[in-house]
Amino acid sequence: MTLNATHDARLRSWVDAANLPGTDFPIQNLPHGVFRRAGSAEAFRGGVAIGDQILDMRQALAAEVFPAGLRAAAEAAAQPTLNALMALGPAAWSALRAGLSAVLREGAPEAGRLAGCLVPQAQAEHAVPAAIGDYTDFFTSRAHMLNMGRMFQPTQPALPQFSWLPIGYHGRSSSIEVSGAGLPRPWGQYRRPGQAEPVFAPTCKLDYELELGAYVGPGNERGQPVPLAEAESHLFGVCLLNDWSARDVQGWESLPLGPFLAKNFLTTVSPWIVTLEALAPFRCPLAREAGDPPGGPNLAEGGGASRSGLDLTLEVWLATAASQGQAFRISHSSSRHAHWGLAQMLAHHTENGCNLRPGDLLGTGTQSGPRQGEQGCLMELGHNGQRPVALGNGETRTTLEDGDTVILRAWGVREGFARIGFGDCRGTVLPARER
Amino acid sequence: MTLNATHDARLRSWVDAANLPGTDFPIQNLPHGVFRRAGSAEAFRGGVAIGDQILDMRQALAAEVFPAGLRAAAEAAAQPTLNALMALGPAAWSALRAGLSAVLREGAPEAGRLAGCLVPQAQAEHAVPAAIGDYTDFFTSRAHMLNMGRMFQPTQPALPQFSWLPIGYHGRSSSIEVSGAGLPRPWGQYRRPGQAEPVFAPTCKLDYELELGAYVGPGNERGQPVPLAEAESHLFGVCLLNDWSARDVQGWESLPLGPFLAKNFLTTVSPWIVTLEALAPFRCPLAREAGDPPGGPNLAEGGGASRSGLDLTLEVWLATAASQGQAFRISHSSSRHAHWGLAQMLAHHTENGCNLRPGDLLGTGTQSGPRQGEQGCLMELGHNGQRPVALGNGETRTTLEDGDTVILRAWGVREGFARIGFGDCRGTVLPARER
């Protein structure tokens, strides 16, 4: 993914808020999402975030600002799900980005016609931006592996296959919802400490996991693997993803077939998908340590992909029922610590002939860094309850409590480039339902 | 699910082949599927198997044989996917079954109009009968657990949670295909015996798994569990399912997050879905042994469900490249050995608030019985290669070879009731693709 004129840091938009220094959505970003006016019965449709506004793609089409060559992509970007846009592939995505950049630019002759096509983000509500056929979650952070391993398998905290392949497993697509979805504390079966028999009760160990997600583009036919060198052409863009987890349920149910009810009650994604092209300035080599094996023969960096990593700042904020709306930052890290990149995840996923479809979602797994404060879930951050996490108001946490709101944030900064942000991905824990 | 007039063994059809003793599809069965004429460009549409024919539901609708009260269900049953039918729920399914039974009965006045609505099964090809949103596979056979456990974890072959809950994990929906789909031997990363480093090569340990699948009916909203007592009203019907597995890949990749590339290259389902109502004569108590715990507090038999088991004969047949079309029976068992039933699987799946959607697929996991010859996969049957399985032509197998065709079969028989069969679920192993 190469840099081009759309990445030029000097570009300014006629949407004033897009030019403010701290915005997540400058004209160099142009992420896609699906929205309608909050509380309305309007149909959801595609939109593009710009500053504090959303460009309504359906209205922009009606305003006839796009040249003929962009109409198919613009129409796909105006749909209530973005699967058709994802299916078009990188040339179409890139052309649409260039077109959006042109019409949203300061001085663009289209500004007059487009000014009426904006909806303030503060007045919008969102839907999951794709019909997600299959959702796969991976395990790409070495620190996450070691932190979890030291707690649960201290004699051998490292997984033997971790450096050879991006470990992955299938998640649940039906329960993926967009930022803001409430989470009634799930019930589940688990063992209380020291007891041999399980109970069925609301989870006592609710946790978040800080992840990035990637939406699949054109995809592949069954039996036709995507080589690593082509993998990025199948990656549309990136979102924030919270892989909520019930640790007590997970500990009881997961061996040998992996997490199931411990995670499938809800997965939250951010409304906006930042395209891989917008993230081009933040590419970096994958995290490697001396002595690391090269990775599987079809997965090694250099063997078709380079700078597969993403250097994005990641943060977790927590607001509580008692904090009166104030949120405290409890974790900050970077996705540059990942041992595997999105391209490796996608190539590995298809190496056996497994077919991916447009709109499929790939999660990176918890993005923990190696230092204290960089852990991407509360279980790691609080050392499995041994070291409660202090909030800024005297409260502490070892697991999530009812009324807690978890907010994930991410952005890229690099000298000479515009700051590119993701917006918030949030969710609030509600009391367990009565049975 | 109660017995009614549609189960009467004395019923005969005006479709002659439905009255032959060995047929899978007597008038007491009436399974739903999706088909078109083989090799044609026709649209797939819903059909109902009767004898050696398929009643084309689209044509039957045009022939106006259904009373007004059945038209909505009949139209749903005529669609290219049966999700809308599944969403209607048991009252509609049962009414449609009664209506189909009436018009296909010997002497039915509709016979003349319907005779032109039949397509011979031998001239048809099928599609997966639903758009499967999520596919979940379970682990319900104690013998399968113990057989696998003795091979890989001999000091503790039993899983502690097995008797407390139906262990489950998420599978891949994109690679579910209908009987007949070819299977190029998948490539994968695995370790050869005695070697520390993995290779990337075609799997050397390809296996089948003999399972039943169940399609979800109306389903539930996120956060609204389905109690065990209501679970069967969310189960539309049952199919055969082959959970193809690459054991070498599975052994390398699976801990701690479960099987991934070892299984997601293909899952094969049978074309026909036998409704739960058609299977009413074959209900049986779940397999329990002295000392078994009662199961989770919300999952115990009697606590809302009884006779949750299914007593269906299950068989695996194998034909080889050298056997000139001849297939050999290598395994025969019964689904009555399952420790958990479909109702428990579904209730457990939703107990944390996870939402199921119409057309979701639940697999039972490998259906092994306790005796030699009853194992539901080649790895168990051949004791992990220690005891090669003899075919009838001098060949033996410890894993599947290129050119092997695996055929799964199932049927119910009970004194005083018609034999109800599932048709074949088959697939052929093709050579690995070149890289």
PDB file of C-alpha atoms in Angstrom, chain A residues 132-139 159-162 164-177 181-189 191 196-200 222-225 250 252-266 293-299 348-357 360 362 433 435, chain B residues 132-139 159-162 164-177 181-189 191 196-200 222-225 250 252-266 293-299 348-357 360 362 433 435:
ATOM      1  CA  ILE A 132     -20.343 -10.545   8.640  1.00  0.00           C
ATOM      2  CA  GLY A 133     -20.468 -14.110   7.341  1.00  0.00           C
ATOM      3  CA  ASP A 134     -17.702 -15.506   9.504  1.00  0.00           C
ATOM      4  CA  TYR A 135     -15.682 -13.974  12.305  1.00  0.00           C
ATOM      5  CA  THR A 136     -12.249 -15.335  13.149  1.00  0.00           C
ATOM      6  CA  ASP A 137     -10.144 -14.220  16.059  1.00  0.00           C
ATOM      7  CA  PHE A 138      -6.363 -14.591  16.175  1.00  0.00           C
ATOM      8  CA  PHE A 139      -3.635 -14.516  18.785  1.00  0.00           C
ATOM      9  CA  LEU A 159       2.936 -21.777  23.146  1.00  0.00           C
ATOM     10  CA  PRO A 160       5.161 -23.855  20.858  1.00  0.00           C
ATOM     11  CA  GLN A 161       3.353 -22.887  17.671  1.00  0.00           C
ATOM     12  CA  PHE A 162       3.032 -19.159  18.433  1.00  0.00           C
ATOM     13  CA  TRP A 164       5.300 -20.446  13.563  1.00  0.00           C
ATOM     14  CA  LEU A 165       1.769 -19.424  12.719  1.00  0.00           C
ATOM     15  CA  PRO A 166      -0.897 -16.919  13.762  1.00  0.00           C
ATOM     16  CA  ILE A 167      -3.036 -19.033  16.100  1.00  0.00           C
ATOM     17  CA  GLY A 168      -6.684 -18.494  15.282  1.00  0.00           C
ATOM     18  CA  TYR A 169     -10.134 -19.777  16.087  1.00  0.00           C
ATOM     19  CA  HIS A 170     -13.656 -19.171  14.919  1.00  0.00           C
ATOM     20  CA  GLY A 171     -15.850 -16.734  16.808  1.00  0.00           C
ATOM     21  CA  ARG A 172     -19.542 -15.986  16.662  1.00  0.00           C
ATOM     22  CA  SER A 173     -20.830 -13.612  13.992  1.00  0.00           C
ATOM     23  CA  SER A 174     -24.449 -13.321  15.201  1.00  0.00           C
ATOM     24  CA  SER A 175     -23.495 -11.477  18.377  1.00  0.00           C
ATOM     25  CA  ILE A 176     -21.217  -8.864  16.831  1.00  0.00           C
ATOM     26  CA  GLU A 177     -22.692  -5.426  17.504  1.00  0.00           C
ATOM     27  CA  ALA A 181     -24.499  -2.025  22.515  1.00  0.00           C
ATOM     28  CA  GLY A 182     -25.288  -2.853  26.141  1.00  0.00           C
ATOM     29  CA  LEU A 183     -23.965  -5.996  27.759  1.00  0.00           C
ATOM     30  CA  PRO A 184     -26.164  -7.683  30.368  1.00  0.00           C
ATOM     31  CA  ARG A 185     -23.718  -9.592  32.560  1.00  0.00           C
ATOM     32  CA  PRO A 186     -23.848 -13.092  31.081  1.00  0.00           C
ATOM     33  CA  TRP A 187     -24.768 -16.180  33.039  1.00  0.00           C
ATOM     34  CA  GLY A 188     -22.604 -19.231  32.667  1.00  0.00           C
ATOM     35  CA  GLN A 189     -21.366 -22.458  34.101  1.00  0.00           C
ATOM     36  CA  ARG A 191     -16.332 -23.567  39.081  1.00  0.00           C
ATOM     37  CA  ALA A 196     -15.063 -29.489  42.142  1.00  0.00           C
ATOM     38  CA  GLU A 197     -18.610 -29.006  40.919  1.00  0.00           C
ATOM     39  CA  PRO A 198     -19.665 -26.109  38.744  1.00  0.00           C
ATOM     40  CA  VAL A 199     -22.351 -23.536  39.436  1.00  0.00           C
ATOM     41  CA  PHE A 200     -24.614 -21.785  36.939  1.00  0.00           C
ATOM     42  CA  ARG A 222     -12.748 -22.702  -1.558  1.00  0.00           C
ATOM     43  CA  GLY A 223      -9.575 -24.582  -2.455  1.00  0.00           C
ATOM     44  CA  GLN A 224      -7.805 -21.458  -3.800  1.00  0.00           C
ATOM     45  CA  PRO A 225      -5.465 -20.101  -1.106  1.00  0.00           C
ATOM     46  CA  GLN A 250     -13.545 -19.708  29.842  1.00  0.00           C
ATOM     47  CA  TRP A 252     -14.088 -24.326  32.784  1.00  0.00           C
ATOM     48  CA  GLU A 253     -15.277 -24.851  29.225  1.00  0.00           C
ATOM     49  CA  SER A 254     -12.309 -24.185  26.956  1.00  0.00           C
ATOM     50  CA  LEU A 255     -10.156 -27.295  26.803  1.00  0.00           C
ATOM     51  CA  PRO A 256      -9.761 -28.919  24.338  1.00  0.00           C
ATOM     52  CA  LEU A 257     -11.950 -27.091  21.807  1.00  0.00           C
ATOM     53  CA  GLY A 258     -11.365 -23.462  22.762  1.00  0.00           C
ATOM     54  CA  PRO A 259     -13.500 -20.599  24.114  1.00  0.00           C
ATOM     55  CA  PHE A 260     -17.208 -20.768  23.343  1.00  0.00           C
ATOM     56  CA  LEU A 261     -19.821 -19.312  25.706  1.00  0.00           C
ATOM     57  CA  ALA A 262     -17.035 -17.373  27.437  1.00  0.00           C
ATOM     58  CA  LYS A 263     -16.918 -15.048  24.445  1.00  0.00           C
ATOM     59  CA  ASN A 264     -19.894 -15.445  22.139  1.00  0.00           C
ATOM     60  CA  PHE A 265     -22.362 -13.348  24.143  1.00  0.00           C
ATOM     61  CA  LEU A 266     -21.110 -10.110  22.531  1.00  0.00           C
ATOM     62  CA  PRO A 293      11.911 -18.903  14.140  1.00  0.00           C
ATOM     63  CA  PRO A 294      11.182 -17.484  10.695  1.00  0.00           C
ATOM     64  CA  GLY A 295       7.530 -18.468  10.864  1.00  0.00           C
ATOM     65  CA  GLY A 296       5.839 -20.969   8.613  1.00  0.00           C
ATOM     66  CA  PRO A 297       7.381 -21.386   5.154  1.00  0.00           C
ATOM     67  CA  ASN A 298       4.529 -19.457   3.576  1.00  0.00           C
ATOM     68  CA  LEU A 299       4.293 -16.778   6.241  1.00  0.00           C
ATOM     69  CA  HIS A 348      -2.691 -18.414   6.932  1.00  0.00           C
ATOM     70  CA  HIS A 349      -6.494 -18.563   7.100  1.00  0.00           C
ATOM     71  CA  THR A 350      -6.687 -19.598   3.460  1.00  0.00           C
ATOM     72  CA  GLU A 351      -3.594 -21.816   3.185  1.00  0.00           C
ATOM     73  CA  ASN A 352      -5.706 -24.967   3.560  1.00  0.00           C
ATOM     74  CA  GLY A 353      -8.212 -23.804   0.973  1.00  0.00           C
ATOM     75  CA  CYS A 354     -10.655 -22.223   3.434  1.00  0.00           C
ATOM     76  CA  ASN A 355     -12.706 -19.606   1.606  1.00  0.00           C
ATOM     77  CA  LEU A 356     -13.157 -16.046   2.858  1.00  0.00           C
ATOM     78  CA  ARG A 357     -16.068 -13.865   1.774  1.00  0.00           C
ATOM     79  CA  ASP A 360     -15.738 -11.484   6.957  1.00  0.00           C
ATOM     80  CA  LEU A 362     -10.627 -11.042  11.399  1.00  0.00           C
ATOM     81  CA  ARG A 433     -30.946 -10.611  33.950  1.00  0.00           C
ATOM     82  CA  ARG A 435     -33.756 -16.074  35.975  1.00  0.00           C
TER      83      ARG A 435
ATOM     84  CA  ILE B 132     -25.993 -20.699   7.471  1.00  0.00           C
ATOM     85  CA  GLY B 133     -25.109 -17.666   9.546  1.00  0.00           C
ATOM     86  CA  ASP B 134     -23.132 -19.473  12.217  1.00  0.00           C
ATOM     87  CA  TYR B 135     -22.083 -23.091  12.527  1.00  0.00           C
ATOM     88  CA  THR B 136     -21.337 -24.566  15.948  1.00  0.00           C
ATOM     89  CA  ASP B 137     -19.985 -28.024  16.554  1.00  0.00           C
ATOM     90  CA  PHE B 138     -20.444 -29.899  19.823  1.00  0.00           C
ATOM     91  CA  PHE B 139     -18.896 -32.883  21.568  1.00  0.00           C
ATOM     92  CA  LEU B 159     -12.691 -34.248  30.206  1.00  0.00           C
ATOM     93  CA  PRO B 160     -13.868 -32.880  33.559  1.00  0.00           C
ATOM     94  CA  GLN B 161     -16.644 -30.757  32.090  1.00  0.00           C
ATOM     95  CA  PHE B 162     -17.982 -33.364  29.641  1.00  0.00           C
ATOM     96  CA  TRP B 164     -21.703 -31.091  33.024  1.00  0.00           C
ATOM     97  CA  LEU B 165     -22.244 -29.353  29.717  1.00  0.00           C
ATOM     98  CA  PRO B 166     -22.218 -30.063  25.976  1.00  0.00           C
ATOM     99  CA  ILE B 167     -18.751 -28.858  25.015  1.00  0.00           C
ATOM    100  CA  GLY B 168     -18.987 -26.754  21.877  1.00  0.00           C
ATOM    101  CA  TYR B 169     -16.946 -24.520  19.626  1.00  0.00           C
ATOM    102  CA  HIS B 170     -17.533 -22.339  16.621  1.00  0.00           C
ATOM    103  CA  GLY B 171     -16.877 -23.733  13.159  1.00  0.00           C
ATOM    104  CA  ARG B 172     -16.673 -22.126   9.755  1.00  0.00           C
ATOM    105  CA  SER B 173     -19.873 -21.441   7.841  1.00  0.00           C
ATOM    106  CA  SER B 174     -18.336 -20.344   4.524  1.00  0.00           C
ATOM    107  CA  SER B 175     -16.927 -23.784   3.745  1.00  0.00           C
ATOM    108  CA  ILE B 176     -20.066 -25.821   4.425  1.00  0.00           C
ATOM    109  CA  GLU B 177     -21.072 -27.562   1.228  1.00  0.00           C
ATOM    110  CA  ALA B 181     -18.476 -31.510  -2.986  1.00  0.00           C
ATOM    111  CA  GLY B 182     -14.912 -32.543  -3.786  1.00  0.00           C
ATOM    112  CA  LEU B 183     -12.148 -32.179  -1.250  1.00  0.00           C
ATOM    113  CA  PRO B 184      -8.662 -31.359  -2.535  1.00  0.00           C
ATOM    114  CA  ARG B 185      -6.342 -32.699   0.145  1.00  0.00           C
ATOM    115  CA  PRO B 186      -5.611 -29.595   2.203  1.00  0.00           C
ATOM    116  CA  TRP B 187      -2.161 -28.205   2.839  1.00  0.00           C
ATOM    117  CA  GLY B 188      -1.245 -27.249   6.341  1.00  0.00           C
ATOM    118  CA  GLN B 189       1.439 -26.666   8.889  1.00  0.00           C
ATOM    119  CA  ARG B 191       5.107 -31.453  12.789  1.00  0.00           C
ATOM    120  CA  ALA B 196      10.568 -30.102  16.569  1.00  0.00           C
ATOM    121  CA  GLU B 197       9.999 -27.799  13.605  1.00  0.00           C
ATOM    122  CA  PRO B 198       6.868 -27.858  11.517  1.00  0.00           C
ATOM    123  CA  VAL B 199       6.566 -28.406   7.789  1.00  0.00           C
ATOM    124  CA  PHE B 200       4.035 -26.903   5.398  1.00  0.00           C
ATOM    125  CA  ARG B 222     -29.253 -11.492  22.098  1.00  0.00           C
ATOM    126  CA  GLY B 223     -29.588 -11.525  25.867  1.00  0.00           C
ATOM    127  CA  GLN B 224     -32.719 -13.728  25.819  1.00  0.00           C
ATOM    128  CA  PRO B 225     -31.727 -17.351  26.509  1.00  0.00           C
ATOM    129  CA  GLN B 250      -5.078 -30.301  14.477  1.00  0.00           C
ATOM    130  CA  TRP B 252      -0.077 -28.724  16.088  1.00  0.00           C
ATOM    131  CA  GLU B 253      -2.447 -25.777  16.014  1.00  0.00           C
ATOM    132  CA  SER B 254      -5.255 -26.555  18.455  1.00  0.00           C
ATOM    133  CA  LEU B 255      -4.113 -25.664  21.951  1.00  0.00           C
ATOM    134  CA  PRO B 256      -5.327 -23.475  23.576  1.00  0.00           C
ATOM    135  CA  LEU B 257      -7.951 -22.065  21.218  1.00  0.00           C
ATOM    136  CA  GLY B 258      -9.255 -25.206  19.527  1.00  0.00           C
ATOM    137  CA  PRO B 259      -9.288 -26.606  15.982  1.00  0.00           C
ATOM    138  CA  PHE B 260      -9.091 -24.060  13.172  1.00  0.00           C
ATOM    139  CA  LEU B 261      -7.422 -24.873   9.835  1.00  0.00           C
ATOM    140  CA  ALA B 262      -7.620 -28.566  10.744  1.00  0.00           C
ATOM    141  CA  LYS B 263     -11.344 -28.450  10.056  1.00  0.00           C
ATOM    142  CA  ASN B 264     -12.432 -25.311   8.238  1.00  0.00           C
ATOM    143  CA  PHE B 265     -11.432 -26.413   4.735  1.00  0.00           C
ATOM    144  CA  LEU B 266     -14.758 -28.241   4.238  1.00  0.00           C
ATOM    145  CA  PRO B 293     -23.388 -35.966  37.476  1.00  0.00           C
ATOM    146  CA  PRO B 294     -26.822 -34.550  36.671  1.00  0.00           C
ATOM    147  CA  GLY B 295     -25.426 -32.047  34.203  1.00  0.00           C
ATOM    148  CA  GLY B 296     -25.562 -28.306  34.587  1.00  0.00           C
ATOM    149  CA  PRO B 297     -28.471 -26.970  36.656  1.00  0.00           C
ATOM    150  CA  ASN B 298     -30.228 -25.753  33.535  1.00  0.00           C
ATOM    151  CA  LEU B 299     -29.465 -28.798  31.398  1.00  0.00           C
ATOM    152  CA  HIS B 348     -26.626 -24.365  26.497  1.00  0.00           C
ATOM    153  CA  HIS B 349     -25.649 -22.298  23.448  1.00  0.00           C
ATOM    154  CA  THR B 350     -28.032 -19.521  24.476  1.00  0.00           C
ATOM    155  CA  GLU B 351     -27.672 -19.650  28.276  1.00  0.00           C
ATOM    156  CA  ASN B 352     -25.231 -16.721  28.225  1.00  0.00           C
ATOM    157  CA  GLY B 353     -27.482 -14.671  25.972  1.00  0.00           C
ATOM    158  CA  CYS B 354     -25.846 -15.693  22.690  1.00  0.00           C
ATOM    159  CA  ASN B 355     -28.345 -15.240  19.880  1.00  0.00           C
ATOM    160  CA  LEU B 356     -29.158 -17.927  17.339  1.00  0.00           C
ATOM    161  CA  ARG B 357     -30.646 -17.136  13.949  1.00  0.00           C
ATOM    162  CA  ASP B 360     -27.785 -21.678  12.022  1.00  0.00           C
ATOM    163  CA  LEU B 362     -25.413 -27.184  15.199  1.00  0.00           C
ATOM    164  CA  ARG B 433      -3.211 -28.886  -5.445  1.00  0.00           C
ATOM    165  CA  ARG B 435       1.946 -25.003  -5.062  1.00  0.00           C
TER     166      ARG B 435
END
